[in-house]
Amino acid sequence: MTTKQRKLSSGARNNLFAYGLLFPSFIFLSLFTFYPTLKSIQLSFYSGPMTRLQFSGLEQYKGVLEDEIFRKVILNNIIFMIGTVPTSLFLAMYLAIWLNKKMAGSSLLRTSFFYPTIVPLIAVANIWLFIYTPQYGLLDNFLHMFGRDDTNWLGDPNTVMIAMIVMIIWKDAGFFMIFYLAGLQNLPRDVYEAGEMEGAKPFQMFRHITFPLLMPTTLFVMIVAITNSFKNVDHLYIMTKGGPDNASNLLLYHIYEAAFTNWDLGKAAVLTVILIVIMLGITAFNYLYLDRKIHY
Amino acid sequence: MKFKVLSFVLVLMVVLAGCSSSETGGDETTEIDFWFPVAVGGDVAKIVDGFVADFEKENPDIKVNAKYGGSYAETMTQVMASAQAGNSPELAVLFSIDLFTLLENDLIEELTPMFEKEYLNDFYDGFMANSSIGDKVYSLPFQRSTIVLYYNKDAFKEAGLDPEAPPENWDQLVEYGKKLTKNGGKDQWGLEIPSTGYQYWMFQALALQTGDNIMSEDGKEVHFNAPYSKEAMEFWLSLGKEHKIMPEGVIEWATVPSDFLSGKTAMMYHTTGNLTNVKNNADFDFGVSFLPANNEYGSPTGGGNIYLFKDLPKENKEAAIKFMKFLTEPERVAQWSIDTGYVATTESAYETDLLKKYVEEFPPALVAREQLEYAESELATYQNGEVQKIFNDHIQSILTGQSPVDEGLENAQEKAEKVLEPFQE
């Protein structure tokens, strides 16, 4: 009995020590994550000018949900997500499978596909601003050769979203490719050998061996890609400011506008809460639902 | 175990020590904070630092901390954030149109009682319009601009136009524009009016030339759907759609000057703040003139003012006022205008030998001042950011053909009225 007690207490002591070691990180998390989150939730129930906030309850939530710009922004963000995530995942996997082969120049190719990742998004935005410039931009110059007239890619609501999506795919696919390369290096050889003995064709190999075995990587990369599609907004600041007429506006940029151009902190807090809920929802869906359907 | 706990406490102390801040004790000197926006790429910070050094030489008991905040918007953000934390600066240069936002948050001091009448009257009326409400003055004009027409004299010659006679009115603008447009705009456009970032500002110019300004002086009403507003918008849309002298759709603010400098457009509407840039980089002969008139000349003013913040200790307030006066002395205003291309804000600055000589060498610097006679205040209302955005969005939606002129402006009006409703008491 006594020995058992001592064991417990030593276990408790060990736990306490572990908690102790985690404590500094916990302080930082509280200061810079939990506290601002709670503060935003609190702030979302207040409205009015910054220095004279009034309690308004759920009034602002109603206002935001009825706001047509908000709806447009959410819709844009969904389009942006659907446009960027599957394509960049597919491209990343495709590139990784090809570059995983031992061939001449594979390091050079890997580097060149990976390099857009290293460039900051603001710089990428400036590069692509030049590409998309009507008349003398790179893209228009290229299309002139095929007799196509000038296109105002970023100035037309019908093309601006596509332009943004293409740019983000260019930037992200190389980043995700690295994860897939790492995943491929870890796949067991013997399964492939067995496949070869059975006379499986390359596509069958991919379909029944590579793809399922890469699922954990895909899941991880998918979470990163989806959250990225809500976080990547720096380029809007440089390229379109969310225009024309909100055609390229995204949720996070919309929050920025509400907070720092309209000084409507209450509304910005409501939007922030909505963003947090969306992010938590995506993460929970991935980890609680999809995670169980995968063989590790 | 003891050792573990001890080491852990030590770690914690180090962490917390990193978070604490140091306080500097003030002795006999008064310290004032002066926030200042620096548009990227200028030597503006150097000039301001020079001003500060001169001022401190004259006033050894005052120390000015010049803080540079990036763009206007970023500076405003930093000032608002520090004000919210109960730590507002003494002085800041912010957009003149942020007046209502600052008033609404009860952050700034009225200046009328602190300066003599003659001193305030020295500033141009066109600039004072955005600096005051009724007869109460709230800020001092500092780096102010208007919109002017830049035109390429070489392109004019080539098209058989008189390079010394830029278009005077809308009809001429279209007529010359057609002559200057080469190969359907592929080689050269006749004109570019930017429609991102500050499209409301460009719109104001067209509305002022047609009839009147687009908001009331008290910042509580807007006239986006007035007949003259519709006429202005129709004209703007027609330049690309009907007359084909300007690219259709939305034209990026920042690329317009590069288009002008590279000969992609023969004329442009842009801020006088770009004058020095164009002067230094144009490899052709260029001219600057009034914006072409419709029923009259007209342009809104723009740019930033110096604001004095509220609830300061007495000596800080006095030091701040001293520094404001110092910054607006004629010689300094003149120097500022020459170095940046902004319009000098006071009459007496144009009397200085410095500016007289400069204007003789470079007459375009005078155009903006002469146009001031027709200048009106920039769009400023309560909830300015939001109203501006509503209007900006709808201008773009009209220019990109998403909505017809009438409908777009009516919608903008309706939405802006909803935002301004709480202020209509």
XYZ file of C-alpha atoms in Angstrom, chain B residues 55 90-91 109-123 128 131 135-141 306-309 316-329 346:
46
model
C 14.377 72.776 -34.256
C 1.665 64.792 -29.278
C 1.666 65.338 -33.034
C -7.529 69.283 -30.121
C -9.187 72.271 -31.798
C -6.474 74.675 -32.981
C -8.440 77.904 -33.485
C -7.735 79.293 -29.995
C -4.009 78.506 -30.152
C -2.958 80.393 -33.267
C -3.393 83.981 -34.454
C -5.900 84.648 -37.183
C -3.303 85.973 -39.659
C -1.246 82.835 -39.240
C -4.179 80.582 -40.066
C -5.281 82.830 -42.939
C -1.900 82.401 -44.593
C -2.874 78.839 -45.569
C -8.232 74.720 -45.145
C -8.705 71.128 -42.102
C -14.953 78.149 -38.486
C -13.244 75.669 -36.192
C -9.761 74.675 -37.353
C -8.609 71.197 -36.357
C -5.358 70.639 -38.232
C -2.668 72.414 -40.250
C -2.103 71.673 -43.955
C -0.560 67.966 -38.843
C -2.847 67.083 -35.943
C -2.423 67.997 -32.271
C -3.643 65.356 -29.840
C 4.225 69.107 -23.938
C 1.349 70.934 -25.559
C 3.347 74.158 -25.722
C 6.346 72.363 -27.150
C 4.148 70.667 -29.738
C 2.584 73.957 -30.846
C 6.055 75.474 -31.123
C 7.114 72.643 -33.392
C 3.968 72.989 -35.527
C 4.730 76.656 -36.076
C 8.318 75.804 -36.897
C 7.305 73.268 -39.536
C 4.976 75.737 -41.260
C 7.432 78.662 -41.516
C 0.917 78.936 -47.517
